[in-house]
mmCIF file of C-alpha atoms in Angstrom:
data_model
loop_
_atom_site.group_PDB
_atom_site.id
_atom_site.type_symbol
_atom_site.label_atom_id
_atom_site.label_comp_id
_atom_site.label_asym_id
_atom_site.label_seq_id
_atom_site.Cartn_x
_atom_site.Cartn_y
_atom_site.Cartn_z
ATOM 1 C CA UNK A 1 -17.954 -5.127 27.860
ATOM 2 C CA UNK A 2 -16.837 -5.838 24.118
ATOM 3 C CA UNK A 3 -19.299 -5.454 21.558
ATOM 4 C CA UNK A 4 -19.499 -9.093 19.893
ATOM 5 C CA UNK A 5 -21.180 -7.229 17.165
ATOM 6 C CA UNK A 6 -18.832 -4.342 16.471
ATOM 7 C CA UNK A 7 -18.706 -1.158 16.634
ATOM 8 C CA UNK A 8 -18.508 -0.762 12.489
ATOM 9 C CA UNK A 9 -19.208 -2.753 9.337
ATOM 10 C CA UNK A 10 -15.582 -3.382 9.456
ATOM 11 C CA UNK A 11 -15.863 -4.838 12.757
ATOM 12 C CA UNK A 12 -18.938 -7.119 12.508
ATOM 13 C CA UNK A 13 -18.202 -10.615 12.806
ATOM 14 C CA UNK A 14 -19.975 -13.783 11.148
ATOM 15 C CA UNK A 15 -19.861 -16.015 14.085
ATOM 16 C CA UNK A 16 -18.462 -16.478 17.655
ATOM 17 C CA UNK A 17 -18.036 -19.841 18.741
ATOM 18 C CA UNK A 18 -17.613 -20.186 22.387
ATOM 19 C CA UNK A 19 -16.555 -24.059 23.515
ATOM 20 C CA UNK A 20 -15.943 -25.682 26.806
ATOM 21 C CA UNK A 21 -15.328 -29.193 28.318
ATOM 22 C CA UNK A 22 -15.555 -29.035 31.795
ATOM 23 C CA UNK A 23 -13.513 -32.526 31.880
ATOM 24 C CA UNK A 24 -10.757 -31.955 29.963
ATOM 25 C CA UNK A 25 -10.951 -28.050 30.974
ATOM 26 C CA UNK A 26 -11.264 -26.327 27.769
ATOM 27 C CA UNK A 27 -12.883 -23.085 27.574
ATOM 28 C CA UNK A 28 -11.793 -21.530 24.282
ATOM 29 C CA UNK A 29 -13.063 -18.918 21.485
ATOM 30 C CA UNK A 30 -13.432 -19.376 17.581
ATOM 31 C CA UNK A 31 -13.683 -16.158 16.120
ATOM 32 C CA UNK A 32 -14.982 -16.032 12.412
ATOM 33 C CA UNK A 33 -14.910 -12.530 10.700
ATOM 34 C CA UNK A 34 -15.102 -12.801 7.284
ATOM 35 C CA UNK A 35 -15.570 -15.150 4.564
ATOM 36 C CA UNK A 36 -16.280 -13.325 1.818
ATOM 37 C CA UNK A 37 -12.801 -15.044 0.151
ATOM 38 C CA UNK A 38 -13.415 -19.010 1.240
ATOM 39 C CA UNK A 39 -13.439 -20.433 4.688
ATOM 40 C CA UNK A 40 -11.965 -18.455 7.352
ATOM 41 C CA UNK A 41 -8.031 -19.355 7.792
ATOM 42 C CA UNK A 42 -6.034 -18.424 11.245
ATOM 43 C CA UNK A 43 -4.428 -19.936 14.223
ATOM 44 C CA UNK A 44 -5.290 -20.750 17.622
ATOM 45 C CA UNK A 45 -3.325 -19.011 20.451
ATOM 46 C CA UNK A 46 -3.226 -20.588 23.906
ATOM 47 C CA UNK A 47 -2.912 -17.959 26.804
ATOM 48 C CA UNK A 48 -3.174 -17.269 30.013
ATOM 49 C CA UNK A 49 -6.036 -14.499 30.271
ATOM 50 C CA UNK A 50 -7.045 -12.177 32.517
ATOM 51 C CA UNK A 51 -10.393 -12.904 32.163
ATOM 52 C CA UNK A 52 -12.762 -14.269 29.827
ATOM 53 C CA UNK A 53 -13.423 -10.835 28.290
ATOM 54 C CA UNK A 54 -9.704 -9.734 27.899
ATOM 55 C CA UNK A 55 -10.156 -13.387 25.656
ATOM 56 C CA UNK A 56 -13.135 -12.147 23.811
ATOM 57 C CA UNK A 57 -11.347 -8.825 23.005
ATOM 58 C CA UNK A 58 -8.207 -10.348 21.661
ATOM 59 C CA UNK A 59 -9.788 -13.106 19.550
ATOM 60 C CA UNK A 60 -11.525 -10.496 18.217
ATOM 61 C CA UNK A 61 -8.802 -8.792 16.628
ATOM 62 C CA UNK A 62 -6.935 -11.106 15.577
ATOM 63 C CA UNK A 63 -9.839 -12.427 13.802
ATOM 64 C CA UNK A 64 -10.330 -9.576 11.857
ATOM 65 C CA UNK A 65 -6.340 -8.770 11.494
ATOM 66 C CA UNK A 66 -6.602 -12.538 9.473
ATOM 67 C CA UNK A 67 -9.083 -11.539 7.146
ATOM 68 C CA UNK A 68 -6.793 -8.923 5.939
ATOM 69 C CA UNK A 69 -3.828 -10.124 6.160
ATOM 70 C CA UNK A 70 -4.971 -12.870 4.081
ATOM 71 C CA UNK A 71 -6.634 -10.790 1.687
ATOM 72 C CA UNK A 72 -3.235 -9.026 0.685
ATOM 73 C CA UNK A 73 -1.284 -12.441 0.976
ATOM 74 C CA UNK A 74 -3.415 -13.219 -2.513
ATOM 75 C CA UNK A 75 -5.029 -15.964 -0.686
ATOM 76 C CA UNK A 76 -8.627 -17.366 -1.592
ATOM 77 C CA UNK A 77 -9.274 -17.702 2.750
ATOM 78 C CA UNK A 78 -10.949 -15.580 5.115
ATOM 79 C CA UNK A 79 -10.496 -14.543 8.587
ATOM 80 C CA UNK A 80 -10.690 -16.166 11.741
ATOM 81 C CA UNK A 81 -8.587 -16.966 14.993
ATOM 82 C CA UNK A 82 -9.411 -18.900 18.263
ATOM 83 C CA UNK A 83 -8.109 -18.445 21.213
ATOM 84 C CA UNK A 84 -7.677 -21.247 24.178
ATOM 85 C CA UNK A 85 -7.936 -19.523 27.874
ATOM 86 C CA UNK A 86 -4.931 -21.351 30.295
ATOM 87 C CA UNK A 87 -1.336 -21.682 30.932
ATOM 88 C CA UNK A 88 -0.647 -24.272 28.192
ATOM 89 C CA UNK A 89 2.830 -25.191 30.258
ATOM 90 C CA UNK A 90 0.198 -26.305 32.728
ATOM 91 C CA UNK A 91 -3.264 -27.048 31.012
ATOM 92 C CA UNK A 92 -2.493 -28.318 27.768
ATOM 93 C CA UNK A 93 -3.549 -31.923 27.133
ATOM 94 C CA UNK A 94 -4.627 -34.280 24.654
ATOM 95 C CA UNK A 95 -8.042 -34.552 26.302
ATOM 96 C CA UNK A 96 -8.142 -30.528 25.879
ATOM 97 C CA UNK A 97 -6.844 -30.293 22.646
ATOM 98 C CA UNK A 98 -8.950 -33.373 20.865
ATOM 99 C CA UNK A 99 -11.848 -31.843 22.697
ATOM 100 C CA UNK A 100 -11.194 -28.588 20.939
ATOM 101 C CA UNK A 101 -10.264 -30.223 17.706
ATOM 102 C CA UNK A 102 -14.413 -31.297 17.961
ATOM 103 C CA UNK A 103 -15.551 -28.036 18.165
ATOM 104 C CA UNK A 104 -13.323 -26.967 15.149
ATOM 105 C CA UNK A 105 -15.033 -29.536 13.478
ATOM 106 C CA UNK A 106 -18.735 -29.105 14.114
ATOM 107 C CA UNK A 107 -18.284 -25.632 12.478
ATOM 108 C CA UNK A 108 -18.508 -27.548 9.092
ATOM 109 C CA UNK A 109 -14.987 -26.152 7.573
ATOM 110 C CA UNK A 110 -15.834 -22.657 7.803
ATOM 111 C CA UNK A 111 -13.020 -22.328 10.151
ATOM 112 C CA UNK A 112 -9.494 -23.974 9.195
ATOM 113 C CA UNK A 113 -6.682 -23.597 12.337
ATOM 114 C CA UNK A 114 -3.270 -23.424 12.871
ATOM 115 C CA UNK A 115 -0.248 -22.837 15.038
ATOM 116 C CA UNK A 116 -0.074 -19.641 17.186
ATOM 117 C CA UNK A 117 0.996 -18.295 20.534
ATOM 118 C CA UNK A 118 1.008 -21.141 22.727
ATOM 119 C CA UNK A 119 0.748 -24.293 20.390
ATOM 120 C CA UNK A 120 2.780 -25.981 18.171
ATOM 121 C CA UNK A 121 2.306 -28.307 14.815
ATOM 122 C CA UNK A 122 2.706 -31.225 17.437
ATOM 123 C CA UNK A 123 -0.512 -30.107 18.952
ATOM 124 C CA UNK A 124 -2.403 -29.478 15.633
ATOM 125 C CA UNK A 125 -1.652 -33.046 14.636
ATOM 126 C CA UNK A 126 -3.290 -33.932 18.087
ATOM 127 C CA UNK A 127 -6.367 -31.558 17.029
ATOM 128 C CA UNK A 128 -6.217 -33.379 13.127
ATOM 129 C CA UNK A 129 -7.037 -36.333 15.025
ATOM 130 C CA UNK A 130 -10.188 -35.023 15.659
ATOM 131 C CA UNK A 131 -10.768 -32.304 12.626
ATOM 132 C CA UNK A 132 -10.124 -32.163 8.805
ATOM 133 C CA UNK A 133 -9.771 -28.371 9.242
ATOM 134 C CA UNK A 134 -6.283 -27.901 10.517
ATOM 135 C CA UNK A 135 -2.949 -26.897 9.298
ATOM 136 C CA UNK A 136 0.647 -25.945 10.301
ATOM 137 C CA UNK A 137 0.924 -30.060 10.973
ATOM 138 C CA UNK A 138 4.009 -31.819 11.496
ATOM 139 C CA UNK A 139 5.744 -32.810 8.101
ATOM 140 C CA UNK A 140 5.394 -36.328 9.783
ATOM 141 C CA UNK A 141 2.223 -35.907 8.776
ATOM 142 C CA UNK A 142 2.471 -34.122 5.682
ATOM 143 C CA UNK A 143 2.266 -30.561 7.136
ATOM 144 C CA UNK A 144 4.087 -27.454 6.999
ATOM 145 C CA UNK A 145 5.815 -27.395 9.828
ATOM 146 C CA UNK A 146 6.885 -24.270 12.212
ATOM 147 C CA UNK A 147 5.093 -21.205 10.811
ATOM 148 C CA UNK A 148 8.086 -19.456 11.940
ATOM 149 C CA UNK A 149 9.926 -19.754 9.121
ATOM 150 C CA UNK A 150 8.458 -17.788 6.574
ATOM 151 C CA UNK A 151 6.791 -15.340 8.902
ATOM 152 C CA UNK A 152 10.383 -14.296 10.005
ATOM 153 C CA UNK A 153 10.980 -14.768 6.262
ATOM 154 C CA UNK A 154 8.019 -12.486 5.059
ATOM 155 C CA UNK A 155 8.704 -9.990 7.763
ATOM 156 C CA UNK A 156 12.553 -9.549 6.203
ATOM 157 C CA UNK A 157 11.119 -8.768 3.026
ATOM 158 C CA UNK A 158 8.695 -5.915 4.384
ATOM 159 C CA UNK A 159 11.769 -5.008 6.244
ATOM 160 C CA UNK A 160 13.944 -4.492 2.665
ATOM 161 C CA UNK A 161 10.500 -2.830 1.180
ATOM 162 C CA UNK A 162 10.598 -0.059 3.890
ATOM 163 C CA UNK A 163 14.620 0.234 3.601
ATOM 164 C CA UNK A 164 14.401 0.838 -0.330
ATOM 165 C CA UNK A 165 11.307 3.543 0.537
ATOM 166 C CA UNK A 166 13.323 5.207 3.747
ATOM 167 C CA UNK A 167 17.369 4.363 2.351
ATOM 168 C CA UNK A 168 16.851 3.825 -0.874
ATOM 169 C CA UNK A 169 18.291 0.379 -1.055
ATOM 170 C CA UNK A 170 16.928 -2.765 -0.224
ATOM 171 C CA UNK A 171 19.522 -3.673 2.265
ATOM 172 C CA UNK A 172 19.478 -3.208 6.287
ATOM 173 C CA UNK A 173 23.560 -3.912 6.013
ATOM 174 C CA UNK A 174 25.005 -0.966 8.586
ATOM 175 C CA UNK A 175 21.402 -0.657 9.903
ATOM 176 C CA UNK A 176 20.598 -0.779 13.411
ATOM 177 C CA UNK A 177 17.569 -3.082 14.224
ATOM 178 C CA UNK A 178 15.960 -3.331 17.313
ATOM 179 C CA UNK A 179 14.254 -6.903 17.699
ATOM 180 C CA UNK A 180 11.311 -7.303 20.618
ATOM 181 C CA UNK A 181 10.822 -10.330 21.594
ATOM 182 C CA UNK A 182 13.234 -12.869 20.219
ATOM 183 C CA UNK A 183 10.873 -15.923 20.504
ATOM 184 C CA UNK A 184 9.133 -18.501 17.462
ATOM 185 C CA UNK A 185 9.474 -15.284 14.887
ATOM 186 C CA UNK A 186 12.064 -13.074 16.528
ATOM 187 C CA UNK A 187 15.129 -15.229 16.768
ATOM 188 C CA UNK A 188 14.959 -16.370 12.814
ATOM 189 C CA UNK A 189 14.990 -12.812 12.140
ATOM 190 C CA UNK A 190 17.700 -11.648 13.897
ATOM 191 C CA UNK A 191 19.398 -14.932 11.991
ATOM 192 C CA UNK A 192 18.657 -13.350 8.534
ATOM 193 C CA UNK A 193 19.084 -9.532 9.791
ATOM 194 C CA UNK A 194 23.270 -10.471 10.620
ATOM 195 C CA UNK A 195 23.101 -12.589 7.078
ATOM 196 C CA UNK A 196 22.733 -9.378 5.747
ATOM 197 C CA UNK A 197 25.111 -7.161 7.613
ATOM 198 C CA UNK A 198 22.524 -5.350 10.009
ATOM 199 C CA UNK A 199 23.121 -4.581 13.646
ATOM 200 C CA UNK A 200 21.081 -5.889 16.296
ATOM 201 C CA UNK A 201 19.956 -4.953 19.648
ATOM 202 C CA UNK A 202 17.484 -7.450 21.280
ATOM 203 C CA UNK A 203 15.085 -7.743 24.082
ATOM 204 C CA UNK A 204 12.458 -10.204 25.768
ATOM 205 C CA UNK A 205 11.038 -10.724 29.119
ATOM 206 C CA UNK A 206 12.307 -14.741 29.037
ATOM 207 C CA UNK A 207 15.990 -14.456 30.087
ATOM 208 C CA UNK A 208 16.323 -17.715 27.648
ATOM 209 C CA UNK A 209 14.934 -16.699 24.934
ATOM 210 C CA UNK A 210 17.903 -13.855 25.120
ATOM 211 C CA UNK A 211 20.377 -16.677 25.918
ATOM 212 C CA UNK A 212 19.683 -18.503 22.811
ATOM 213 C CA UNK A 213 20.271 -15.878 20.358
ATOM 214 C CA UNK A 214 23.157 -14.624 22.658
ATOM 215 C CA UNK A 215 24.364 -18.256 22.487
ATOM 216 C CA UNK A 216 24.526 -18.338 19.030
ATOM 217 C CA UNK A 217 24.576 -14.624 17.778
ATOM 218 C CA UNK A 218 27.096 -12.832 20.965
ATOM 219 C CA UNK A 219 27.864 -9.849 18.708
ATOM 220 C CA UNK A 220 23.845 -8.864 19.137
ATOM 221 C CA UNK A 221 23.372 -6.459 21.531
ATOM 222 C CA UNK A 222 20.700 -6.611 24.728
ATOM 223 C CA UNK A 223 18.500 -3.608 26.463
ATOM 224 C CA UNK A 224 16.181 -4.148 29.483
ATOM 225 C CA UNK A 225 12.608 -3.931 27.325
ATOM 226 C CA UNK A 226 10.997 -2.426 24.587
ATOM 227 C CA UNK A 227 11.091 1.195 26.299
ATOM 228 C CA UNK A 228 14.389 1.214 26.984
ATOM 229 C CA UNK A 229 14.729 -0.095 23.177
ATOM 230 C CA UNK A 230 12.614 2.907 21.276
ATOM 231 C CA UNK A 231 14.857 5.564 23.098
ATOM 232 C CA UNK A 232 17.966 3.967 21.860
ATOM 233 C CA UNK A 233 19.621 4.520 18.758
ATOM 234 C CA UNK A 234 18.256 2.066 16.122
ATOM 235 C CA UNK A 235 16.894 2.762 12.922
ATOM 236 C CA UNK A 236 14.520 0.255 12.936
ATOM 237 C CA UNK A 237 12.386 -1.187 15.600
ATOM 238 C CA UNK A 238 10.901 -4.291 14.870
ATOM 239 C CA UNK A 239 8.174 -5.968 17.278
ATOM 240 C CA UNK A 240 7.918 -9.507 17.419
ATOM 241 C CA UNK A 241 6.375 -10.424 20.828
ATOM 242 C CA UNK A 242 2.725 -9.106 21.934
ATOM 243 C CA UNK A 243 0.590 -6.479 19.865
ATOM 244 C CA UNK A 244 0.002 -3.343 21.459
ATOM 245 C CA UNK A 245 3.229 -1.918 21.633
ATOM 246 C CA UNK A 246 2.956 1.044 20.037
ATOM 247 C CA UNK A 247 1.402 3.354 22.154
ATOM 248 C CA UNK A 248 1.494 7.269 22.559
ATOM 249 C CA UNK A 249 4.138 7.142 24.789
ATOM 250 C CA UNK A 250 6.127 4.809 22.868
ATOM 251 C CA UNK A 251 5.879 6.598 19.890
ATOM 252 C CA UNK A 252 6.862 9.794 21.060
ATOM 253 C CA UNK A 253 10.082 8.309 22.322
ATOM 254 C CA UNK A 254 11.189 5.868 19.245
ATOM 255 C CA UNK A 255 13.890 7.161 17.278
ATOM 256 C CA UNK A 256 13.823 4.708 14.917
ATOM 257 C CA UNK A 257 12.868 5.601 10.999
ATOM 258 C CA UNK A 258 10.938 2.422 10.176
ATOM 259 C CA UNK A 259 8.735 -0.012 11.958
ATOM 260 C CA UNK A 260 8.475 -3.525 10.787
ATOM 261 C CA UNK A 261 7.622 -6.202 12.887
ATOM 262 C CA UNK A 262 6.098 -9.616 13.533
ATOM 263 C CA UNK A 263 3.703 -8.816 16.491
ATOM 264 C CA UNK A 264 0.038 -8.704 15.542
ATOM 265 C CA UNK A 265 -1.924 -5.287 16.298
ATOM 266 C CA UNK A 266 0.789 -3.763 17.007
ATOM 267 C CA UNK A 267 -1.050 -0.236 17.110
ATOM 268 C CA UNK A 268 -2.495 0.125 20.638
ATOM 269 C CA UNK A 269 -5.450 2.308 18.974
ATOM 270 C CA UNK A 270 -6.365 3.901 16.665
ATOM 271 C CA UNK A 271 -4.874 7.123 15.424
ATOM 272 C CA UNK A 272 -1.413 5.921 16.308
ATOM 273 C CA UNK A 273 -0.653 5.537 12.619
ATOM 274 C CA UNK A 274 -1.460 9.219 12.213
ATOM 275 C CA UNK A 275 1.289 9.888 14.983
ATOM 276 C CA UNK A 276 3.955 7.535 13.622
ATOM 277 C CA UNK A 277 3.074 9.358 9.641
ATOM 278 C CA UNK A 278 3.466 13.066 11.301
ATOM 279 C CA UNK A 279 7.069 11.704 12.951
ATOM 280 C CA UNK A 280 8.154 10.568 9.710
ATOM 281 C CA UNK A 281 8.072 7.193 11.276
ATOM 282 C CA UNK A 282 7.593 4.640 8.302
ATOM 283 C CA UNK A 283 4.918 1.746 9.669
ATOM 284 C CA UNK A 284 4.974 -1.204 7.751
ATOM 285 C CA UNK A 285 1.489 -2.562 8.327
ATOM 286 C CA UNK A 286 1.617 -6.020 10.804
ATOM 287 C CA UNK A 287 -0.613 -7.853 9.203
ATOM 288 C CA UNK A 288 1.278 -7.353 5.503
ATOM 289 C CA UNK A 289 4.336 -8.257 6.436
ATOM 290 C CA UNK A 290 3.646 -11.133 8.833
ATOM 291 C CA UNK A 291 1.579 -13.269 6.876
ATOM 292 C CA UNK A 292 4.372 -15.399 6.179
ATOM 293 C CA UNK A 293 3.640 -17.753 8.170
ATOM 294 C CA UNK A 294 -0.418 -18.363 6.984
ATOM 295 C CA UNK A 295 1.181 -18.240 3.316
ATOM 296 C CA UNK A 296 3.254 -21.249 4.765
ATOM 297 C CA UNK A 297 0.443 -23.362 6.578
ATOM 298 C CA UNK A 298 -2.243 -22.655 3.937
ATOM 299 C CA UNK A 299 -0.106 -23.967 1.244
ATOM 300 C CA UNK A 300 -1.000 -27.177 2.656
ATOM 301 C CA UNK A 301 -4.394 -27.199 1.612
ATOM 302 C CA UNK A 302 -3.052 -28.303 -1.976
ATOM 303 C CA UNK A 303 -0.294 -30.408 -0.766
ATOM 304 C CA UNK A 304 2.852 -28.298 1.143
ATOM 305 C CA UNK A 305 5.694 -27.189 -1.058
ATOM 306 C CA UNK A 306 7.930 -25.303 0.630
ATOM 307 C CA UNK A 307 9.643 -23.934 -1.913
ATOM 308 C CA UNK A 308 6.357 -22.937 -3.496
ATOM 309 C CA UNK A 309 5.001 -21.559 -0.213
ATOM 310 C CA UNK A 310 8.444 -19.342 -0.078
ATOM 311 C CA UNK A 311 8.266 -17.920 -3.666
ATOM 312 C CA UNK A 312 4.767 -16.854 -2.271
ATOM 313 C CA UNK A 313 6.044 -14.990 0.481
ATOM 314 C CA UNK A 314 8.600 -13.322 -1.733
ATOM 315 C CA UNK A 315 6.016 -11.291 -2.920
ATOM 316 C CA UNK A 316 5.447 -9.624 0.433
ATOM 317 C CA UNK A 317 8.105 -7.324 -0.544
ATOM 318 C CA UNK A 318 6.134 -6.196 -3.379
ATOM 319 C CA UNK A 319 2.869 -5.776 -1.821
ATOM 320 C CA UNK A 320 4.774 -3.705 1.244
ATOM 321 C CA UNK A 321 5.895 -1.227 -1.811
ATOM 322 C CA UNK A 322 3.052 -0.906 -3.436
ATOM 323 C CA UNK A 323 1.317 0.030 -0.307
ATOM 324 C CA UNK A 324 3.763 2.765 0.354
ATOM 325 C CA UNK A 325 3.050 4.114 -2.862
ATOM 326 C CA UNK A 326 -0.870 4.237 -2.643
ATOM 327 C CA UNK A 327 -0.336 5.737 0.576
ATOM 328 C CA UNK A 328 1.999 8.698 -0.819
ATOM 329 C CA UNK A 329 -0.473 8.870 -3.781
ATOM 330 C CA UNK A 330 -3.374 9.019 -1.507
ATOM 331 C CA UNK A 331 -1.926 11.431 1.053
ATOM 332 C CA UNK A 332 -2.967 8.695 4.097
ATOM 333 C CA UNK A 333 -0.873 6.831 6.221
ATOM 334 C CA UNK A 334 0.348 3.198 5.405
ATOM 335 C CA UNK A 335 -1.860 1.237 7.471
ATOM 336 C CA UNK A 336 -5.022 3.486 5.963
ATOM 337 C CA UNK A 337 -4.038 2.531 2.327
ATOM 338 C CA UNK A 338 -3.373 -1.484 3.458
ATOM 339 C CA UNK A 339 -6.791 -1.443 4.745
ATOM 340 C CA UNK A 340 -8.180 -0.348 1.159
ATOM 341 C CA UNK A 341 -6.072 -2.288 -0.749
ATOM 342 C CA UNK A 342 -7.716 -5.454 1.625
ATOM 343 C CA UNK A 343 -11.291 -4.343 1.243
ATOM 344 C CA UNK A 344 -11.303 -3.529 -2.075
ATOM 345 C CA UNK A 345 -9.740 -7.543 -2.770
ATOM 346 C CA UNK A 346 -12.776 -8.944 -0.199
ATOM 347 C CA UNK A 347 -15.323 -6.882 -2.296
ATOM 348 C CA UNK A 348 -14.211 -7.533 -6.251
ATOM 349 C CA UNK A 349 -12.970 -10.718 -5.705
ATOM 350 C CA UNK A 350 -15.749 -11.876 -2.701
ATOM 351 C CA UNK A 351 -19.027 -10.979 -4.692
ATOM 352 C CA UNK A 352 -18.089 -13.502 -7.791
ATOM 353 C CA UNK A 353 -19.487 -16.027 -5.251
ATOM 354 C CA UNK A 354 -22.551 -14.602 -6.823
ATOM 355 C CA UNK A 355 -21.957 -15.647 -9.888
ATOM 356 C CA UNK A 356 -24.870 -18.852 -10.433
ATOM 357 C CA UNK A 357 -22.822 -21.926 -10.934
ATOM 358 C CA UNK A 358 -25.527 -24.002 -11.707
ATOM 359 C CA UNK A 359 -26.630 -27.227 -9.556
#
């Protein structure tokens, strides 16, 4: 059974939404964790779960993975994520997803959505028609577009942070890079890994999502999975598909020297960051590098400038470094000193909503 209320301070959520339309067949999740920076800011994944509870679990963590990752993006947004139980090949509709779009909108604003696993800015504008709280639109409609972008984009940068830290040089040219999961994210980064003169191995469980990059990239290299990937020889491994990769087992094969990927919660628990730190394994923290693509869609809430939104994400690289260095000054591992970095923004910057600003 997961605890709604968590099991910590860090893991208490502010409010769990749960919605369903037994017409259109929506059952879906709205996770709010923190708003301590302004209304909570994340996207809505649509996925076939196990189970309601596997659901529950995931929203969960995402929803708290967004308050963080915005809070070291420099954003003024909180955390939240929503999740939308089905096959969305199968159940996705616009009676589902304008029934959804309602719920988003009775929550007042406190909860803004976006694109995610499963959905597209062609369904948010479908949701808009229902809710002022949604980004990642179409640029028909005066949106940002695909996330993708700049999270591939963002995740590059964290990628030349950990290369200056491990090689020192901000390059990955001669590097070998393994990509999982060559999908939304993956397949623009294995685009801007060959711009600059890296190897690549790839690997995904959809045959075309291999084809494509094979199609246009047939110097890139393919392995069966993401096993077979960590006990071959890259230098880094970069996962860009499902979190939970990066288990015990996985990290006592990988032979890589740096981890930097797209894939949210990447660690499978807890503790795994101690194991990568004591392999010399550099982790670049998920939710630091990745947040490309919320830099992206929340730059529509003042009017979407892409080349704005992309000088934003620039400054991932930064951010990655200067986490490395509070974690060598503070003896703990990366992920430890991304965390503090995030909570100490949320506290200094969150209790100025204190501040009386008169009627």
């Amino acid at each position: 059974m997961t605890d709604v209320f968590g099991a910590s301070h860090k893991d208490v959520h502010e409010q769990v939404v749960f919605c369903a339309d037994e017409q259109s067949g929506l059952r879906a999740i709205i996770a709010i964790h923190n708003t301590a920076l302004g209304p909570a800011l994340g996207g809505t994944r649509f996925y076939p779960y196990e189970n309601e509870q596997a659901a529950l679990a995931d929203v969960l963590n995402l929803a708290r993975g967004m308050s963080y990752k915005n809070a070291l993006a420099g954003l003024d947004l909180g955390g939240g994520k929503a999740v939308i139980i089905g096959d969305p090949a199968r159940d996705k509709s616009e009676a589902l997803l304008r029934a959804y779009g309602r719920f988003v909108e009775s929550i007042g604003g406190r909860y803004i959505t976006a694109c995610d696993v499963g959905t597209y800015s062609e369904d948010m504008d479908v949701i808009a028609r229902e809710s002022r709280h949604v980004t990642g639109r179409t640029p028909a409609h005066g949106g940002a577009g695909d996330s993708s972008i700049l999270t591939a984009f963002g995740v590059f940068q964290g990628m030349r942070a950990s290369a200056e830290r491990v090689y020192g040089t901000p390059s990955l040219h001669g590097k070998r890079v393994g990509v999982e999961g060559v999908g939304k994210v993956g397949h623009r980064l294995v685009e801007l890994l060959r711009e600059d003169g890296a190897e690549v191995v790839i690997c995904d469980v959809a045959p075309k999502a291999v084809e494509r990059v094979r199609a246009r990239r047939p110097e890139v290299d393919v392995v069966a999975d993401a096993r077979a990937m960590a006990r071959s020889d890259i230098d880094v491994f970069a996962p860009c598909a499902l979190g939970g990769v990066l288990d015990d087992e996985m990290v006592a094969e990988l032979r890589a020297k740096i981890v930097c990927g797209a894939a949210n919660n990447q660690l499978a628990h807890s503790g795994v960051e101690k194991q990568l730190a004591e392999r010399e394994i550099l982790y670049a923290p998920d939710y630091v590098v990745n947040s490309g693509g919320v830099i992206q869609v929340a730059d529509e809430i003042e009017g979407f400038d892409m080349e704005r939104a992309r000088s934003k994400a620039t400054q991932i690289y930064d951010t990655t470094l200067k986490i490395f260095a509070i974690a060598a000054d503070e003896g703990v591992p990366p992920a430890v000193a991304a965390d503090r970095l995030a909570e100490r923004r949320m506290s200094e910057v969150g209790r100025l909503r204190a501040i009386w600003l008169g009627d």
